[in-house]
Short mmCIF file of C-alpha atoms in Angstrom, two decimals:
data_model
loop_
_atom_site.label_atom_id
_atom_site.label_comp_id
_atom_site.label_asym_id
_atom_site.label_seq_id
_atom_site.Cartn_x
_atom_site.Cartn_y
_atom_site.Cartn_z
CA MET A 5 14.01 -22.63 18.74
CA THR A 6 12.36 -23.08 15.36
CA ALA A 7 13.91 -26.50 14.74
CA THR A 8 12.91 -27.69 18.15
CA THR A 9 9.34 -26.58 17.67
CA ASP A 10 9.08 -28.26 14.26
CA THR A 11 10.43 -31.52 15.69
CA ALA A 12 7.94 -31.53 18.57
CA THR A 13 5.10 -30.79 16.23
CA ALA A 14 6.08 -33.58 13.86
CA SER A 15 6.44 -36.11 16.67
CA ALA A 16 3.11 -35.13 18.17
CA GLY A 17 1.10 -35.41 14.93
CA PRO A 18 -0.13 -38.67 13.46
CA ARG A 19 1.86 -40.41 10.79
CA PRO A 20 -0.12 -41.94 7.96
CA GLY A 21 2.43 -44.55 7.18
CA ARG A 22 2.56 -45.85 10.72
CA ALA A 23 -1.14 -46.72 10.85
CA ALA A 24 -0.78 -48.89 7.80
CA SER A 25 2.19 -50.76 9.23
CA ALA A 26 0.67 -51.36 12.67
CA ASP A 27 -0.16 -54.93 13.83
CA PRO A 28 -3.82 -56.09 13.44
CA ASP A 29 -6.16 -55.99 16.41
CA PRO A 30 -6.00 -59.16 18.60
CA LEU A 31 -9.80 -59.35 18.53
CA ASP A 32 -9.74 -59.52 14.73
CA ARG A 33 -7.22 -62.36 14.86
CA ARG A 34 -9.41 -64.28 17.34
CA ASP A 35 -12.54 -63.82 15.21
CA GLY A 36 -10.68 -65.22 12.26
CA ARG A 37 -9.59 -68.28 14.21
CA ASP A 38 -13.15 -68.84 15.47
CA GLU A 39 -14.46 -68.67 11.92
CA ILE A 40 -11.96 -71.26 10.75
CA ASP A 41 -12.75 -73.53 13.72
CA GLY A 42 -16.49 -73.20 13.03
CA ARG A 43 -16.00 -74.25 9.42
CA ASP A 44 -14.01 -77.27 10.52
CA GLU A 45 -16.76 -78.31 12.96
CA LEU A 46 -19.40 -77.95 10.26
CA ASP A 47 -17.35 -80.13 7.93
CA GLU A 48 -17.05 -82.76 10.65
CA LEU A 49 -20.80 -82.67 11.39
CA GLU A 50 -21.69 -83.03 7.71
CA GLY A 51 -19.62 -86.17 7.56
CA LEU A 52 -21.48 -87.78 10.48
CA ARG A 53 -24.37 -90.18 9.88
CA THR A 54 -27.60 -89.36 11.71
CA VAL A 55 -28.99 -92.35 13.59
CA PRO A 56 -32.52 -92.11 15.12
CA ALA A 57 -32.90 -92.95 18.79
CA ARG A 58 -34.18 -96.44 19.33
CA HIS A 59 -36.59 -97.39 22.13
CA PRO A 60 -37.00 -101.16 22.00
CA TRP A 61 -38.77 -101.48 25.34
CA ARG A 62 -41.27 -98.81 24.37
CA TRP A 63 -42.09 -100.70 21.19
CA ALA A 64 -42.31 -103.98 23.11
CA ALA A 65 -44.73 -102.50 25.66
CA GLY A 66 -46.85 -101.04 22.87
CA ALA A 67 -46.94 -104.38 21.06
CA VAL A 68 -48.02 -106.23 24.23
CA ALA A 69 -50.77 -103.67 24.90
CA LEU A 70 -51.95 -103.91 21.28
CA VAL A 71 -52.09 -107.72 21.44
CA LEU A 72 -54.12 -107.60 24.65
CA LEU A 73 -56.49 -105.04 23.13
CA ILE A 74 -57.00 -107.17 20.02
CA GLN A 75 -57.60 -110.24 22.18
CA PHE A 76 -60.20 -108.39 24.24
CA GLY A 77 -61.95 -107.17 21.09
CA HIS A 78 -61.93 -110.69 19.67
CA GLY A 79 -63.56 -111.95 22.85
CA LEU A 80 -66.26 -109.28 22.62
CA ALA A 81 -67.03 -110.28 19.04
CA THR A 82 -66.94 -114.06 19.37
CA ASN A 83 -68.06 -114.88 22.93
CA PRO A 84 -71.77 -115.75 22.81
CA GLY A 85 -72.18 -114.79 26.46
CA TRP A 86 -72.25 -111.11 25.56
CA ASP A 87 -75.51 -111.74 23.64
CA TRP A 88 -75.23 -108.81 21.22
CA PRO A 89 -78.65 -109.41 19.60
CA THR A 90 -80.30 -108.72 22.96
CA PHE A 91 -78.06 -105.67 23.40
CA ARG A 92 -79.19 -104.26 20.02
CA ALA A 93 -82.81 -104.97 20.83
CA TYR A 94 -82.81 -103.05 24.13
CA PHE A 95 -80.23 -100.31 23.49
CA THR A 96 -82.81 -97.98 21.90
CA ALA A 97 -85.90 -99.47 23.52
CA ASP A 98 -88.46 -96.95 24.80
CA VAL A 99 -88.01 -98.01 28.42
CA ILE A 100 -84.23 -97.49 28.23
CA VAL A 101 -84.44 -94.16 26.38
CA THR A 102 -86.95 -92.90 28.96
CA ALA A 103 -84.60 -94.01 31.74
CA VAL A 104 -81.72 -92.13 30.09
CA GLY A 105 -83.88 -88.99 30.12
CA ARG A 106 -84.59 -89.47 33.82
CA THR A 107 -80.86 -89.90 34.49
CA LEU A 108 -80.12 -86.63 32.68
CA GLU A 109 -82.91 -84.94 34.62
CA LEU A 110 -81.44 -86.01 37.94
CA THR A 111 -77.97 -84.92 36.81
CA VAL A 112 -79.09 -81.46 35.71
CA TYR A 113 -81.18 -80.76 38.81
CA GLY A 114 -78.52 -82.11 41.16
CA THR A 115 -75.78 -80.09 39.45
CA LEU A 116 -77.73 -76.84 39.54
CA LEU A 117 -78.75 -77.25 43.17
CA GLY A 118 -75.30 -78.45 44.20
CA PHE A 119 -73.30 -75.65 42.64
CA VAL A 120 -75.71 -72.90 43.69
CA LEU A 121 -75.58 -74.10 47.29
CA GLY A 122 -71.85 -74.77 46.94
CA ALA A 123 -71.19 -71.18 45.86
CA GLY A 124 -73.03 -69.96 48.94
CA VAL A 125 -71.13 -72.31 51.25
CA ALA A 126 -67.83 -71.24 49.64
CA ALA A 127 -68.72 -67.59 50.25
CA LEU A 128 -69.42 -68.39 53.91
CA ARG A 129 -66.09 -70.17 54.26
CA LEU A 130 -64.30 -67.14 52.81
CA SER A 131 -66.17 -64.66 55.01
CA ARG A 132 -64.58 -62.91 57.96
CA SER A 133 -67.22 -64.12 60.39
CA ALA A 134 -65.99 -66.95 62.59
CA ILE A 135 -69.57 -68.17 63.10
CA LEU A 136 -70.31 -68.39 59.37
CA GLN A 137 -66.95 -70.03 58.69
CA THR A 138 -67.62 -72.66 61.35
CA ILE A 139 -71.12 -73.42 60.06
CA ALA A 140 -69.87 -73.77 56.48
CA TRP A 141 -66.96 -75.97 57.58
CA ALA A 142 -69.33 -78.20 59.57
CA TYR A 143 -71.63 -78.55 56.54
CA VAL A 144 -68.77 -79.64 54.29
CA TRP A 145 -67.45 -82.00 56.95
CA VAL A 146 -70.80 -83.72 57.53
CA PHE A 147 -71.93 -84.14 53.93
CA ARG A 148 -68.53 -85.31 52.73
CA SER A 149 -68.38 -87.87 55.54
CA ILE A 150 -71.75 -89.58 54.96
CA PRO A 151 -72.03 -91.93 51.94
CA LEU A 152 -74.40 -90.79 49.23
CA ILE A 153 -76.66 -93.83 49.48
CA VAL A 154 -77.14 -93.22 53.21
CA GLN A 155 -78.12 -89.59 52.56
CA LEU A 156 -80.62 -90.61 49.87
CA VAL A 157 -82.31 -93.14 52.12
CA PHE A 158 -82.42 -90.59 54.93
CA TRP A 159 -84.12 -87.91 52.77
CA PHE A 160 -86.48 -90.52 51.38
CA ASN A 161 -87.66 -91.25 54.94
CA LEU A 162 -87.75 -87.61 56.06
CA SER A 163 -91.54 -87.72 56.41
CA TYR A 164 -91.11 -90.33 59.13
CA LEU A 165 -89.16 -87.82 61.25
CA TYR A 166 -91.10 -84.67 60.34
CA LYS A 167 -94.66 -85.34 59.28
CA GLU A 168 -95.42 -81.64 58.84
CA PHE A 169 -93.47 -78.48 58.14
CA GLY A 170 -94.57 -74.95 58.91
CA PHE A 171 -93.36 -71.44 58.28
CA GLY A 172 -93.62 -68.55 60.68
CA ILE A 173 -91.68 -66.91 63.52
CA PRO A 174 -88.89 -69.10 64.97
CA PHE A 175 -90.02 -70.55 68.33
CA GLY A 176 -93.27 -68.66 67.85
CA PRO A 177 -96.57 -68.95 66.00
CA THR A 178 -96.73 -70.53 62.53
CA PHE A 179 -98.61 -69.01 59.63
CA GLY A 180 -98.98 -72.15 57.53
CA GLU A 181 -98.29 -75.87 57.58
CA PHE A 182 -98.01 -78.61 54.98
CA ARG A 183 -97.47 -82.35 55.05
CA THR A 184 -93.96 -83.47 54.20
CA ILE A 185 -95.10 -86.45 52.16
CA ASP A 186 -97.17 -84.17 49.92
CA VAL A 187 -94.28 -81.93 48.83
CA LEU A 188 -91.28 -84.27 49.00
CA SER A 189 -91.77 -87.10 46.54
CA ALA A 190 -89.21 -89.79 45.77
CA LEU A 191 -87.84 -87.71 42.88
CA GLY A 192 -87.70 -84.60 45.08
CA ALA A 193 -85.88 -86.51 47.81
CA ALA A 194 -83.40 -87.81 45.24
CA VAL A 195 -82.70 -84.34 43.84
CA LEU A 196 -82.38 -82.93 47.35
CA GLY A 197 -79.96 -85.64 48.41
CA LEU A 198 -77.86 -85.37 45.26
CA GLY A 199 -77.79 -81.57 45.46
CA LEU A 200 -76.81 -81.37 49.13
CA HIS A 201 -74.13 -84.01 48.65
CA GLN A 202 -72.79 -82.23 45.58
CA ALA A 203 -72.78 -78.84 47.32
CA ALA A 204 -70.18 -79.99 49.86
CA PHE A 205 -67.69 -80.86 47.12
CA ALA A 206 -68.61 -77.89 44.92
CA ALA A 207 -67.96 -75.51 47.82
CA GLU A 208 -64.39 -76.70 48.20
CA ILE A 209 -63.80 -76.59 44.46
CA ILE A 210 -65.05 -73.01 44.21
CA ARG A 211 -63.17 -71.91 47.32
CA GLY A 212 -59.93 -73.42 46.02
CA GLY A 213 -60.34 -71.70 42.65
CA ILE A 214 -60.90 -68.31 44.28
CA LEU A 215 -57.93 -68.70 46.60
CA ALA A 216 -55.73 -69.60 43.63
CA VAL A 217 -56.16 -66.08 42.20
CA ASP A 218 -53.27 -63.82 43.16
CA ALA A 219 -54.18 -61.42 45.96
CA GLY A 220 -52.49 -58.64 44.01
CA GLN A 221 -55.35 -58.73 41.52
CA ARG A 222 -57.86 -57.76 44.21
CA GLU A 223 -55.49 -55.20 45.70
CA ALA A 224 -54.98 -53.54 42.31
CA ALA A 225 -58.73 -53.49 41.68
CA ALA A 226 -59.35 -51.95 45.10
CA ALA A 227 -56.70 -49.33 44.45
CA LEU A 228 -58.50 -48.36 41.24
CA GLY A 229 -61.74 -47.92 43.19
CA ILE A 230 -63.61 -50.83 41.56
CA PRO A 231 -66.58 -51.97 43.67
CA ARG A 232 -66.24 -55.29 45.48
CA TRP A 233 -69.02 -57.04 43.54
CA ARG A 234 -67.42 -55.99 40.26
CA GLN A 235 -64.03 -57.17 41.48
CA ALA A 236 -65.48 -60.60 42.13
CA TRP A 237 -67.51 -60.78 38.90
CA ARG A 238 -65.12 -59.27 36.37
CA ILE A 239 -61.65 -59.90 37.81
CA VAL A 240 -61.55 -62.75 40.34
CA LEU A 241 -64.16 -65.13 38.92
CA PRO A 242 -62.87 -65.28 35.30
CA GLN A 243 -59.40 -66.15 36.56
CA ALA A 244 -60.74 -68.61 39.13
CA MET A 245 -62.76 -70.44 36.48
CA ARG A 246 -59.58 -71.87 34.98
CA GLY A 247 -58.96 -73.70 38.24
CA ILE A 248 -62.60 -74.48 38.99
CA LEU A 249 -63.68 -75.98 35.67
CA PRO A 250 -61.61 -79.21 35.55
CA ALA A 251 -62.59 -80.32 39.04
CA ALA A 252 -66.18 -79.13 38.57
CA ALA A 253 -66.54 -81.11 35.34
CA ASN A 254 -65.22 -84.20 37.10
CA GLU A 255 -67.84 -83.72 39.80
CA VAL A 256 -70.63 -83.42 37.22
CA ILE A 257 -69.47 -86.64 35.55
CA SER A 258 -69.28 -88.31 38.96
CA LEU A 259 -72.81 -87.12 39.71
CA LEU A 260 -74.04 -88.55 36.40
CA LYS A 261 -72.76 -91.95 37.41
CA GLY A 262 -73.86 -91.42 41.01
CA THR A 263 -77.49 -91.19 39.90
CA SER A 264 -77.39 -94.97 39.63
CA VAL A 265 -77.52 -95.07 43.43
CA VAL A 266 -81.12 -93.77 43.45
CA TYR A 267 -82.28 -97.24 42.43
CA VAL A 268 -82.79 -97.81 46.17
CA MET A 269 -85.66 -95.29 45.94
CA ALA A 270 -87.32 -97.14 43.03
CA ILE A 271 -86.83 -94.22 40.63
CA GLY A 272 -86.78 -95.25 36.98
CA GLU A 273 -83.31 -94.09 36.03
CA LEU A 274 -81.00 -96.01 33.71
CA PHE A 275 -79.52 -98.58 36.06
CA TYR A 276 -82.84 -99.25 37.78
CA GLN A 277 -84.61 -99.92 34.48
CA ALA A 278 -81.76 -102.18 33.33
CA GLN A 279 -82.22 -104.16 36.54
CA VAL A 280 -85.97 -104.40 35.98
CA VAL A 281 -85.53 -105.67 32.43
CA TYR A 282 -82.87 -108.27 33.19
CA GLY A 283 -84.86 -109.35 36.24
CA ARG A 284 -87.76 -110.08 33.91
CA THR A 285 -85.81 -111.60 30.99
CA GLY A 286 -82.82 -113.13 32.77
CA ARG A 287 -80.40 -111.44 30.31
CA VAL A 288 -78.09 -109.88 32.87
CA VAL A 289 -74.91 -109.27 30.85
CA PRO A 290 -76.44 -107.64 27.73
CA LEU A 291 -78.61 -105.32 29.85
CA LEU A 292 -75.60 -104.32 31.93
CA MET A 293 -73.78 -103.57 28.67
CA VAL A 294 -76.72 -101.41 27.57
CA ALA A 295 -76.39 -99.33 30.72
CA THR A 296 -72.59 -99.27 30.41
CA VAL A 297 -72.56 -98.01 26.83
CA TRP A 298 -75.15 -95.33 27.61
CA TYR A 299 -73.06 -94.11 30.55
CA VAL A 300 -69.97 -94.02 28.31
CA VAL A 301 -71.84 -92.02 25.64
CA LEU A 302 -73.17 -89.49 28.15
CA THR A 303 -69.78 -89.12 29.83
CA THR A 304 -68.12 -88.58 26.45
CA VAL A 305 -70.56 -85.80 25.58
CA LEU A 306 -69.87 -84.10 28.92
CA SER A 307 -66.11 -84.45 28.40
CA ILE A 308 -66.33 -82.78 24.98
CA GLY A 309 -68.33 -79.93 26.49
CA GLN A 310 -65.74 -79.63 29.28
CA TYR A 311 -62.94 -79.32 26.71
CA TYR A 312 -64.55 -76.44 24.85
CA VAL A 313 -65.60 -74.59 28.02
CA GLU A 314 -62.06 -74.83 29.39
CA ARG A 315 -60.74 -73.63 26.03
CA TYR A 316 -63.05 -70.61 26.22
CA PHE A 317 -61.90 -69.56 29.70
CA ALA A 318 -58.22 -70.15 28.82
CA ARG A 319 -58.22 -67.20 26.42
CA GLY A 320 -56.67 -64.88 29.01
CA SER A 321 -53.70 -67.17 29.71
CA GLU A 322 -52.90 -68.27 26.16
CA ARG A 323 -52.51 -65.82 23.30
CA THR A 324 -53.07 -68.55 20.69
CA PRO A 325 -55.21 -71.46 21.96
CA PRO A 326 -54.04 -74.92 20.89
CA PRO A 327 -55.92 -76.45 17.95
CA THR A 328 -58.96 -78.55 18.68
CA PRO A 329 -58.96 -82.28 17.84
CA TRP A 330 -61.15 -81.53 14.82
CA GLN A 331 -58.69 -78.87 13.61
CA ARG A 332 -55.78 -81.28 14.09
CA LEU A 333 -57.62 -83.95 12.10
CA ARG A 334 -58.30 -81.52 9.27
CA ALA A 335 -54.66 -80.37 9.22
CA PHE A 336 -53.48 -83.99 9.16
CA THR A 337 -55.88 -84.84 6.31
CA ARG A 338 -54.68 -81.87 4.28
CA SER A 339 -51.03 -82.81 4.80
CA LEU A 340 -51.49 -86.41 3.62
CA PRO A 341 -50.93 -85.65 -0.13
CA THR A 342 -47.74 -83.75 0.71
CA ARG A 343 -46.46 -86.56 2.88
CA THR A 344 -47.30 -89.15 0.25
CA ALA A 345 -45.49 -87.17 -2.48
CA GLY A 346 -42.47 -86.69 -0.23
CA GLY A 347 -42.32 -90.42 0.53
CA ARG A 348 -42.43 -91.37 -3.16
CA SER A 349 -39.69 -88.94 -4.07
#
């Protein structure tokens, strides 16, 4: 009995010598093979020669575009038909600078009126009232369908249709009347036409930006007991601005150029004054270039403002905003000495 018990105990216990003589784990053997294979692949890659990707057609297209651009610039500099002395004489003339101010005035007034009315029309289109939705839809449909020049001429001749306006009880007595021609001048008719036309497009831009915000944002705000006006002002609108701003800025730029249409109302904006001057001097091309360059300058200023406003409202979607063009230029200028030293070495 004692021998049997000792034998069972010895066979059941671990043997130190057996662990040392056991075969290695298969996983360890596989890891070793993978390490050897990885070293072989690295040795093969180090022996390869790196060849940059070549894009001959891309270079050819760039060269053709560059040649055409140089040819166009050469024509601008050497063709006497452009008449650059006349351009320099009238570019900063008092009559042109005053016309630029009038163009900016029409743009600012039309933008303010258009987006204020557009916000109201967008709110009506988003309302739950079928009547208000229909009225707002009809407004957008009508003013987007009629060309801007037709609307301006119509508002300019409004006094022909309604010689007097009064305020009072609808279909009842009036408390005061005034002549239409006394309160609606040519400038007022132009601002009214531009604003009403702009409001139709602004309404759709604002409505689209609001609908782009996830409905869960409003539901979460309502669940927290936030008032509706605060939901719209602090939660919905900041997120909607990221979708509204690009299209809204395009509309403002389009309105800036659209002010040239008010020449039919004999308002002294930029294009009208350019026409007056070249009608008197006969220098058509240089005066058109004066107007063109001024429009390009004003559009560029608006585009720069658009970039920084969009960057401001993109703070919630991007943790680190991308560098501005000025910051990229500064970084490139600072890296030039390092690049030059690296190239020499």
